[in-house]
mmCIF file of C-alpha atoms in Angstrom:
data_model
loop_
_atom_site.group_PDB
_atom_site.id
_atom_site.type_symbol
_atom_site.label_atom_id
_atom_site.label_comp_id
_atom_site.label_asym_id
_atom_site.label_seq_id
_atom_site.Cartn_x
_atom_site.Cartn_y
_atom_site.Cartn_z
ATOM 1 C CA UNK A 158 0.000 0.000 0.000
ATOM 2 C CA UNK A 159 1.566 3.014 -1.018
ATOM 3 C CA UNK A 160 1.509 6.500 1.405
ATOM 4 C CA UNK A 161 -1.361 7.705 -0.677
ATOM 5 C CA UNK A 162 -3.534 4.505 0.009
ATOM 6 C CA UNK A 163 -3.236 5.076 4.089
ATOM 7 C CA UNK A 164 -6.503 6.034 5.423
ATOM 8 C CA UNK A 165 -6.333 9.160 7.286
ATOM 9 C CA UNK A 166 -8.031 8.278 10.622
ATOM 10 C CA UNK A 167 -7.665 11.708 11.986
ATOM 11 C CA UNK A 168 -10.756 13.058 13.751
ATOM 12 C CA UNK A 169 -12.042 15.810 11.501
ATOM 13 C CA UNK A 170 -11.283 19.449 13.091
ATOM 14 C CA UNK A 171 -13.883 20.480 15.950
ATOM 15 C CA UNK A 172 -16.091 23.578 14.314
ATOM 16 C CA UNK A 173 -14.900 26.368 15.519
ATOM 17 C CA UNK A 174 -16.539 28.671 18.025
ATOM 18 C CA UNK A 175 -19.128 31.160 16.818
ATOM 19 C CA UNK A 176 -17.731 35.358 17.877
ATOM 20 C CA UNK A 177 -18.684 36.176 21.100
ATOM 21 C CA UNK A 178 -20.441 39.260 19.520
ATOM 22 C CA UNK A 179 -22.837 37.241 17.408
ATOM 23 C CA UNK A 180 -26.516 37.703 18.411
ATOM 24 C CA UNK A 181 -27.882 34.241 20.155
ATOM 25 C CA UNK A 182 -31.196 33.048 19.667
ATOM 26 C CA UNK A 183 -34.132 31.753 21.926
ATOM 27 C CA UNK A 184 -32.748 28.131 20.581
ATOM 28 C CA UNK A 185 -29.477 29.202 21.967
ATOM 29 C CA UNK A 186 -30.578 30.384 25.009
ATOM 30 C CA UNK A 187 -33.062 27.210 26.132
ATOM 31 C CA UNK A 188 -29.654 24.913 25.532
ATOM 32 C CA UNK A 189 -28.196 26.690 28.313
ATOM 33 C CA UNK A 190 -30.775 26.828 30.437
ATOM 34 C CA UNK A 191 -31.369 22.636 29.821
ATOM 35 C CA UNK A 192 -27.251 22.594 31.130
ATOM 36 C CA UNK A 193 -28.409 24.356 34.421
ATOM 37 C CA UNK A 194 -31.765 22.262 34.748
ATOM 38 C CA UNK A 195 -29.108 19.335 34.673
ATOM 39 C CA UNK A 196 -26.686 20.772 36.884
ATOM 40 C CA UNK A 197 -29.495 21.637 39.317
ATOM 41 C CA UNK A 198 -30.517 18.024 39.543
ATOM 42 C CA UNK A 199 -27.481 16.343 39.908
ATOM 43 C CA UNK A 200 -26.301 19.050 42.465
ATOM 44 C CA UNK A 201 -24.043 20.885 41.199
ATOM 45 C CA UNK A 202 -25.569 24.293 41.705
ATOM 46 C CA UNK A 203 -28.340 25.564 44.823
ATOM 47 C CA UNK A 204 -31.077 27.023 44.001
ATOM 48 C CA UNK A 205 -29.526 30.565 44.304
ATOM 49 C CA UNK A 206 -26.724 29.622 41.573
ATOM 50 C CA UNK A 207 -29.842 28.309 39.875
ATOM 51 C CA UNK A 208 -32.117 31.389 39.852
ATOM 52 C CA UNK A 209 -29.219 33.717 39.203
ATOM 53 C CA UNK A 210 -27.278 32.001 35.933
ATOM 54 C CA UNK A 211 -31.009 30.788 34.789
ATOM 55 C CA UNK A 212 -31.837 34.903 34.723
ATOM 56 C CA UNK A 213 -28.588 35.523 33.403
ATOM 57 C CA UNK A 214 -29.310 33.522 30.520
ATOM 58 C CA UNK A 215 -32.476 34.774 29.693
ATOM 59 C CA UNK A 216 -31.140 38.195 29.676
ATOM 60 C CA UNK A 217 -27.772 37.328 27.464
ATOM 61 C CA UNK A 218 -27.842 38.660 23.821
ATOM 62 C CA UNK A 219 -24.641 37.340 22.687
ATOM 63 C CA UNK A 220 -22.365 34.029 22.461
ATOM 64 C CA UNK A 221 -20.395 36.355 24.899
ATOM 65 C CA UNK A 222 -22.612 36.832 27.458
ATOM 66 C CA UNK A 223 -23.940 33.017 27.079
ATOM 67 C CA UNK A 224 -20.847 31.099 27.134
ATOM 68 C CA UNK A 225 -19.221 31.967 31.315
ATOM 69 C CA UNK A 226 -22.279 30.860 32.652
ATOM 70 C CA UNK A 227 -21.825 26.852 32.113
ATOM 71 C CA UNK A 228 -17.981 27.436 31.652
ATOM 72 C CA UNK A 229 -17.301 25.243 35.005
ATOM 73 C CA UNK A 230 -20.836 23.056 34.404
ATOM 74 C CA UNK A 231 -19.325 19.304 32.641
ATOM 75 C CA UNK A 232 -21.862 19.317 30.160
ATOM 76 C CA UNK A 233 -21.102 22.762 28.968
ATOM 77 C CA UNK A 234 -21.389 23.923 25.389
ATOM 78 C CA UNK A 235 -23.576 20.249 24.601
ATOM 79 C CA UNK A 236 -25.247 21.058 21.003
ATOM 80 C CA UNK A 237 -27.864 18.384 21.665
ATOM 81 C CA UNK A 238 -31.899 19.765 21.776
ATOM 82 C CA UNK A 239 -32.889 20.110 25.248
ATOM 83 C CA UNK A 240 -34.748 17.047 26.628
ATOM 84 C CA UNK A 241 -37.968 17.492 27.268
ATOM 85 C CA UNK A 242 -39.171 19.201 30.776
ATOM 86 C CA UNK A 243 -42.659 18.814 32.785
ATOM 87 C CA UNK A 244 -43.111 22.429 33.638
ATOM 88 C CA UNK A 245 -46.160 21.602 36.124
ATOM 89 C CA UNK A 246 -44.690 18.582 38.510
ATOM 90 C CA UNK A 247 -42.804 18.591 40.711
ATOM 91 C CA UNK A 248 -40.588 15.731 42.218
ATOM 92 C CA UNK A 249 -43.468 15.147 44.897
ATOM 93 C CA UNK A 250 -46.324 15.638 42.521
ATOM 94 C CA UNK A 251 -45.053 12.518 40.081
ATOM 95 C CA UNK A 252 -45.192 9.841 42.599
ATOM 96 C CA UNK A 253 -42.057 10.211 44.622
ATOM 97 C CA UNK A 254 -43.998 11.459 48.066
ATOM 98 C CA UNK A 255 -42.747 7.201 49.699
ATOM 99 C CA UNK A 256 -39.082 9.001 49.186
ATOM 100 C CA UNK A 257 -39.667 12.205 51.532
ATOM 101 C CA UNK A 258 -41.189 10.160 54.281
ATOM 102 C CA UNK A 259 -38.227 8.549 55.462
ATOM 103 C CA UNK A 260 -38.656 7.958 58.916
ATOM 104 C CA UNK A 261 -35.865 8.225 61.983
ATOM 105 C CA UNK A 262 -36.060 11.592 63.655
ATOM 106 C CA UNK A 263 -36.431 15.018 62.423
ATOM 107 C CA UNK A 264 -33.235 17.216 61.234
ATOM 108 C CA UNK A 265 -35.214 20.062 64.300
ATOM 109 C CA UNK A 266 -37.177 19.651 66.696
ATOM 110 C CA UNK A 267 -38.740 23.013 67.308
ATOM 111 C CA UNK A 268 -38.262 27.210 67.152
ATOM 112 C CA UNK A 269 -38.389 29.901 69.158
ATOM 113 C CA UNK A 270 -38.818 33.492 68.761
ATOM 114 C CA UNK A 271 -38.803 35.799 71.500
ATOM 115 C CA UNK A 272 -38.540 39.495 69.916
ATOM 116 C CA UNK A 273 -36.834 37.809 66.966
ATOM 117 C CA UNK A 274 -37.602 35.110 64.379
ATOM 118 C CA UNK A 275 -36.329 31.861 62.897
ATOM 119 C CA UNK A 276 -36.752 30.081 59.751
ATOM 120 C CA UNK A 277 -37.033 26.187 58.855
ATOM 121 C CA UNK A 278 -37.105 26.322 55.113
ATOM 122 C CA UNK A 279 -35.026 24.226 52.248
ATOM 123 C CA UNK A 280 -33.873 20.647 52.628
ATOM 124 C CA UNK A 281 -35.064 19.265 55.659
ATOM 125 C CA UNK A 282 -36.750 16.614 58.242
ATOM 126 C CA UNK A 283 -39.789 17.219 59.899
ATOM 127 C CA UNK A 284 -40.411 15.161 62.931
ATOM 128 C CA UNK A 285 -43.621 13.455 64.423
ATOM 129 C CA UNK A 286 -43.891 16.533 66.599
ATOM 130 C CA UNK A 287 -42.384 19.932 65.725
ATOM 131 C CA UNK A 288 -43.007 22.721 68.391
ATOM 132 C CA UNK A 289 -43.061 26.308 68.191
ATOM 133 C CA UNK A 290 -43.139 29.439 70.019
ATOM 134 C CA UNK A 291 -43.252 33.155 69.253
ATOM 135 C CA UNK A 292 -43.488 35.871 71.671
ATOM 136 C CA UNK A 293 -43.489 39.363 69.902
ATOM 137 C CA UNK A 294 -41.695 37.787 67.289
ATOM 138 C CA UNK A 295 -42.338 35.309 63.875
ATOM 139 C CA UNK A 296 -41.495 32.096 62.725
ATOM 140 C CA UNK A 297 -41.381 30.613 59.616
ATOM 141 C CA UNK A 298 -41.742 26.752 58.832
ATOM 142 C CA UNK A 299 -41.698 25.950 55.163
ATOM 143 C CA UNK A 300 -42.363 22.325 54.023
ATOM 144 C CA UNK A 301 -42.094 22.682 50.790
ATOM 145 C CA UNK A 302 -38.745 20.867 50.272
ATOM 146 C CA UNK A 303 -39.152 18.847 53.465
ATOM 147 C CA UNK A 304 -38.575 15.599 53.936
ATOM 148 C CA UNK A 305 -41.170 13.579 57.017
ATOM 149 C CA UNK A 306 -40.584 11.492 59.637
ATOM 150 C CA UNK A 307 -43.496 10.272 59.588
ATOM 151 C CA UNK A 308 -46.885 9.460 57.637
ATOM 152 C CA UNK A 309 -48.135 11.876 59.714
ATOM 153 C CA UNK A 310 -46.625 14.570 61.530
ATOM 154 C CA UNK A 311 -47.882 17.618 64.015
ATOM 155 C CA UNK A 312 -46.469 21.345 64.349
ATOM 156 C CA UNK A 313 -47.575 22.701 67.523
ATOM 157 C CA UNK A 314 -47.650 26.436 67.124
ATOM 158 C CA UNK A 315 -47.692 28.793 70.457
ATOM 159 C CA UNK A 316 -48.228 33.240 69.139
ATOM 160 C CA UNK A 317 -48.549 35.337 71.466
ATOM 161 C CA UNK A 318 -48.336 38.596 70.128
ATOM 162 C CA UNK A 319 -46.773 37.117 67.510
ATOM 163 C CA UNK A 320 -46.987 35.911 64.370
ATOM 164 C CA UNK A 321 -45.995 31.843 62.729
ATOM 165 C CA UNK A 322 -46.578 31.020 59.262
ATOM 166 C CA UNK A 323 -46.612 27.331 57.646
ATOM 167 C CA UNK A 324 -46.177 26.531 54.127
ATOM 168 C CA UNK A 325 -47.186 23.359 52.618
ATOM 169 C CA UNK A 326 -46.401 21.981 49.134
ATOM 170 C CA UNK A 327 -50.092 21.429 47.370
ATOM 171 C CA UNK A 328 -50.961 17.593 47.768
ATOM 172 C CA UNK A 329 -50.143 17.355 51.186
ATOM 173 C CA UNK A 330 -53.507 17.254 53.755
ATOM 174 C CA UNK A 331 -53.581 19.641 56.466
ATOM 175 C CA UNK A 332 -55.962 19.346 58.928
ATOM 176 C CA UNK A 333 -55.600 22.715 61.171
ATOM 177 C CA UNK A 334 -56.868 22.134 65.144
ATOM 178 C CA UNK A 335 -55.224 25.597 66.423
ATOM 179 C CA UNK A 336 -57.260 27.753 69.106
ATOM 180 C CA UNK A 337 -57.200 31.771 68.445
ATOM 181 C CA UNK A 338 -58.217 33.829 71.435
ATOM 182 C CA UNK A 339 -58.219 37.430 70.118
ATOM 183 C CA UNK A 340 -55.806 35.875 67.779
ATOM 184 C CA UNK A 341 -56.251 32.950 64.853
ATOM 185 C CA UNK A 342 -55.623 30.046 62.976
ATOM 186 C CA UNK A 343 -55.680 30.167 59.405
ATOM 187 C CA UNK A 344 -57.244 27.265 57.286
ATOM 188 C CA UNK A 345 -55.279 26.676 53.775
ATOM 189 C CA UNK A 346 -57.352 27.277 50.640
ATOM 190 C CA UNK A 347 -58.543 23.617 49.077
ATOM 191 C CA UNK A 348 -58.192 24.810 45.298
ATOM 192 C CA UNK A 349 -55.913 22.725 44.413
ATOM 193 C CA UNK A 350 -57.990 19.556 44.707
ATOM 194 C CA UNK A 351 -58.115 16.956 47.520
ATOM 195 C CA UNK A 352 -54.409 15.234 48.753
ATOM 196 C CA UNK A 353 -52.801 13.378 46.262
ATOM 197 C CA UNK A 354 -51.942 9.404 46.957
ATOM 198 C CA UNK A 355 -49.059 8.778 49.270
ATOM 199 C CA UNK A 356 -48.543 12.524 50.481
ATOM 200 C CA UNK A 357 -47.991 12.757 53.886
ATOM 201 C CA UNK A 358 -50.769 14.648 56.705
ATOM 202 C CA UNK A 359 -49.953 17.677 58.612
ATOM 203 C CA UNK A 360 -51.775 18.234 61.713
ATOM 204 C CA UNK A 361 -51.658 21.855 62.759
ATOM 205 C CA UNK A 362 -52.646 22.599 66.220
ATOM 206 C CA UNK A 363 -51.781 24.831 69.076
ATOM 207 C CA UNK A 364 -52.771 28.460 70.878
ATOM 208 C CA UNK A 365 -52.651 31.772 69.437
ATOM 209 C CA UNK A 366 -53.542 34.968 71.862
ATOM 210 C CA UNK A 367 -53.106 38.378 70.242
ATOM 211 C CA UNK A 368 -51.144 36.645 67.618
ATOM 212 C CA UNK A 369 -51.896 34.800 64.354
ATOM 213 C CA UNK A 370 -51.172 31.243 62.440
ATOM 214 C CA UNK A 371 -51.093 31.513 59.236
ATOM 215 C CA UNK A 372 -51.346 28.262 56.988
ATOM 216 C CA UNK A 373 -51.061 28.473 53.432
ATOM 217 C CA UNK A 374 -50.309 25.901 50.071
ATOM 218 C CA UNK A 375 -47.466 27.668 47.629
ATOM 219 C CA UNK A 376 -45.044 25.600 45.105
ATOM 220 C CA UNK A 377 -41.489 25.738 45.780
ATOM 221 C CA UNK A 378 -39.073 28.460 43.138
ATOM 222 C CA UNK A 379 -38.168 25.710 41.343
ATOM 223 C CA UNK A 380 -41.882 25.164 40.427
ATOM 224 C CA UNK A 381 -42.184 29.049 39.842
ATOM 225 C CA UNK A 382 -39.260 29.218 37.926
ATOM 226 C CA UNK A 383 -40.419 26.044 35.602
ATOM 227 C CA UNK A 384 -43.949 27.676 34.843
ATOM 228 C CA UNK A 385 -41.952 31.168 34.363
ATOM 229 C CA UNK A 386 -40.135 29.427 31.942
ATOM 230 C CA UNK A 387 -43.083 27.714 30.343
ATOM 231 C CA UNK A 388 -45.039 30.945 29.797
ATOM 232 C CA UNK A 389 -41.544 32.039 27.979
ATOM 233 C CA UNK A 390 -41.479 29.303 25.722
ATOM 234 C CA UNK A 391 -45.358 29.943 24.807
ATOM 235 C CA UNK A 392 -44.603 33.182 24.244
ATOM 236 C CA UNK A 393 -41.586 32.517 21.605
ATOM 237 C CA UNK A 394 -43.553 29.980 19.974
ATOM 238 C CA UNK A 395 -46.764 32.152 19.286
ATOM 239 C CA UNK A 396 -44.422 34.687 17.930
ATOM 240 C CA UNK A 397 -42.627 32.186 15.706
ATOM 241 C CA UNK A 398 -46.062 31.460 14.486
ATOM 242 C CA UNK A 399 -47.226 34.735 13.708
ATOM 243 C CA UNK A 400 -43.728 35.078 11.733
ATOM 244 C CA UNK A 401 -44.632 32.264 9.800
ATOM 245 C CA UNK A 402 -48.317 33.226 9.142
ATOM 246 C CA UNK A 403 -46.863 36.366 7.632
ATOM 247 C CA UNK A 404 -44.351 34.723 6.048
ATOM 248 C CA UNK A 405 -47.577 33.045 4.166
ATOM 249 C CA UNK A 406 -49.621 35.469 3.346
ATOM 250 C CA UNK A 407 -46.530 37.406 1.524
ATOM 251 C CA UNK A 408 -45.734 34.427 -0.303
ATOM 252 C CA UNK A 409 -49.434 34.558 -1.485
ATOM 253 C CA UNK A 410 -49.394 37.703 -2.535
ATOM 254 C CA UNK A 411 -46.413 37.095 -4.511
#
C-alpha cells in the first residue's frame, strides 16, 4: 500500500466557536438553560446559583454573554436539543412522596422566637412533633422541600403577640386544630384539589392569643421558575407562528 492509500483516521477538526459578539437566539438560550436544569438536579448548583445564571441567561444577547455561565458546568457547550421538561410537577407531585417520608427523627425539633424570628425552610426533616413558640416575634416553617418522619406529623404552634406562618407543598392534607383567642388560625385554601396518593398529613394545632397562624399551600421556586419558563417558551412559539403566518400570506401575494 503506497503512502497515498493510508486512510487518514484523523478526527475531523472540531467547528470552531461562533464570535462572542454574534446575536444568540431563543434556541441558543433554552440549551443553556437545559445545562443548568441538569446541573441543578445532579447538584451541582443551589437554588440561588440556579435562579441567578437561569436569569442571566435569559437576559444574554450574545455568544459572549452566554458562554461563562456553564464554563465550570461538565456538560457545557452540549449542542444536543434540550430534553424534554414537565413544567407543572414537581418531584413530589409525580409519585415520589414514599421518598420524603423517610422515617428516623427530624433534622429540628422546634423554634423559638422571643422578639426575633427563625426560619425552617429548604432541605429538611420534619419530625412526628415539631413545636413552636413566638413571643413578639415570627417564625417561619416551610415544608415545601421537606422531607417527614413520619406518615403523619404535628407542628404545635404557640403566638402570642406574635406571628408563625406554615407553608405546605399542594398535595399534602392539612388538617388545622389551632385555638385563636383574640388571635387565629388560618385554614389553607382547598383549590388545588383533595391530597394526592401517598402525600404525607400535617396536623396543625396549638394556641394563638393576640397573635396569628397563618397556613397556606405555595409551590417551591423551582416550580415558579419552571412555569416562568413555560409561559416564555409559549410566548416565543406564538411569535414564531405569527412570523410564519406572515411569512404566508406574503408568499401569497407574490
Amino acid at each position: 500500500m503506497t503512502d497515498d492509500a493510508v486512510p487518514d483516521h484523523r478526527a475531523p477538526a472540531p467547528a470552531p466557536a461562533p464570535a462572542p459578539d454574534l446575536r444568540a437566539s431563543d434556541a441558543d438560550r433554552e440549551r443553556v438553560a437545559e445545562v443548568l436544569r441538569e446541573a441543578l438536579a445532579e447538584g451541582r448548583l443551589d437554588m440561588a446559583e440556579f435562579e441567578e445564571r437561569l436569569e442571566a441567561t435569559y437576559q444574554a444577547r450574545t455568544y459572549g454573554e452566554l458562554a461563562p455561565i456553564t464554563r465550570d458546568l461538565p456538560t457545557a457547550g452540549a449542542a444536543a436539543p434540550p430534553a424534554p421538561v414537565s413544567f407543572t410537577k414537581a418531584p413530589a407531585e409525580s409519585g415520589s412522596w414514599a421518598a420524603r417520608i423517610v422515617g428516623g427523627e427530624g433534622s429540628s425539633a422546634g423554634g423559638v422566637a422571643i422578639l426575633s424570628g427563625f426560619e425552617r425552610k429548604g432541605r429538611w426533616t420534619v419530625p412526628k412533633r415539631f413545636n413552636c413558640f413566638a413571643f413578639m416575634g415570627g417564625g417561619e416553617i416551610d415544608l415545601r422541600e421537606a422531607n417527614f418522619a413520619d406518615r403523619e406529623v404535628e407542628i404545635n404552634c404557640v403566638a402570642i403577640m406574635g406571628g408563625l406562618q406554615v407553608i405546605v407543598p399542594p398535595g399534602v392534607e392539612v388538617v388545622v386544630r389551632g385555638i385563636g383567642v383574640m388571635g387565629g388560625f388560618d385554614h389553607p385554601r382547598d383549590d388545588d384539589g383533595p391530597p394526592e396518593p401517598g402525600a404525607p398529613r400535617v396536623v396543625i394545632g396549638g394556641f394563638a392569643f393576640w397573635g396569628g397562624v397563618g397556613v397556606s399551600r405555595k409551590v417551591t421556586r423551582a416550580q415558579q421558575l419552571r412555569l416562568k419558563e413555560q409561559r416564555r417558551q409559549e410566548r416565543v412559539e406564538r411569535r414564531q407562528a405569527r412570523r410564519e403566518l406572515r411569512g404566508e400570506r406574503r408568499d401569497r401575494e407574490y
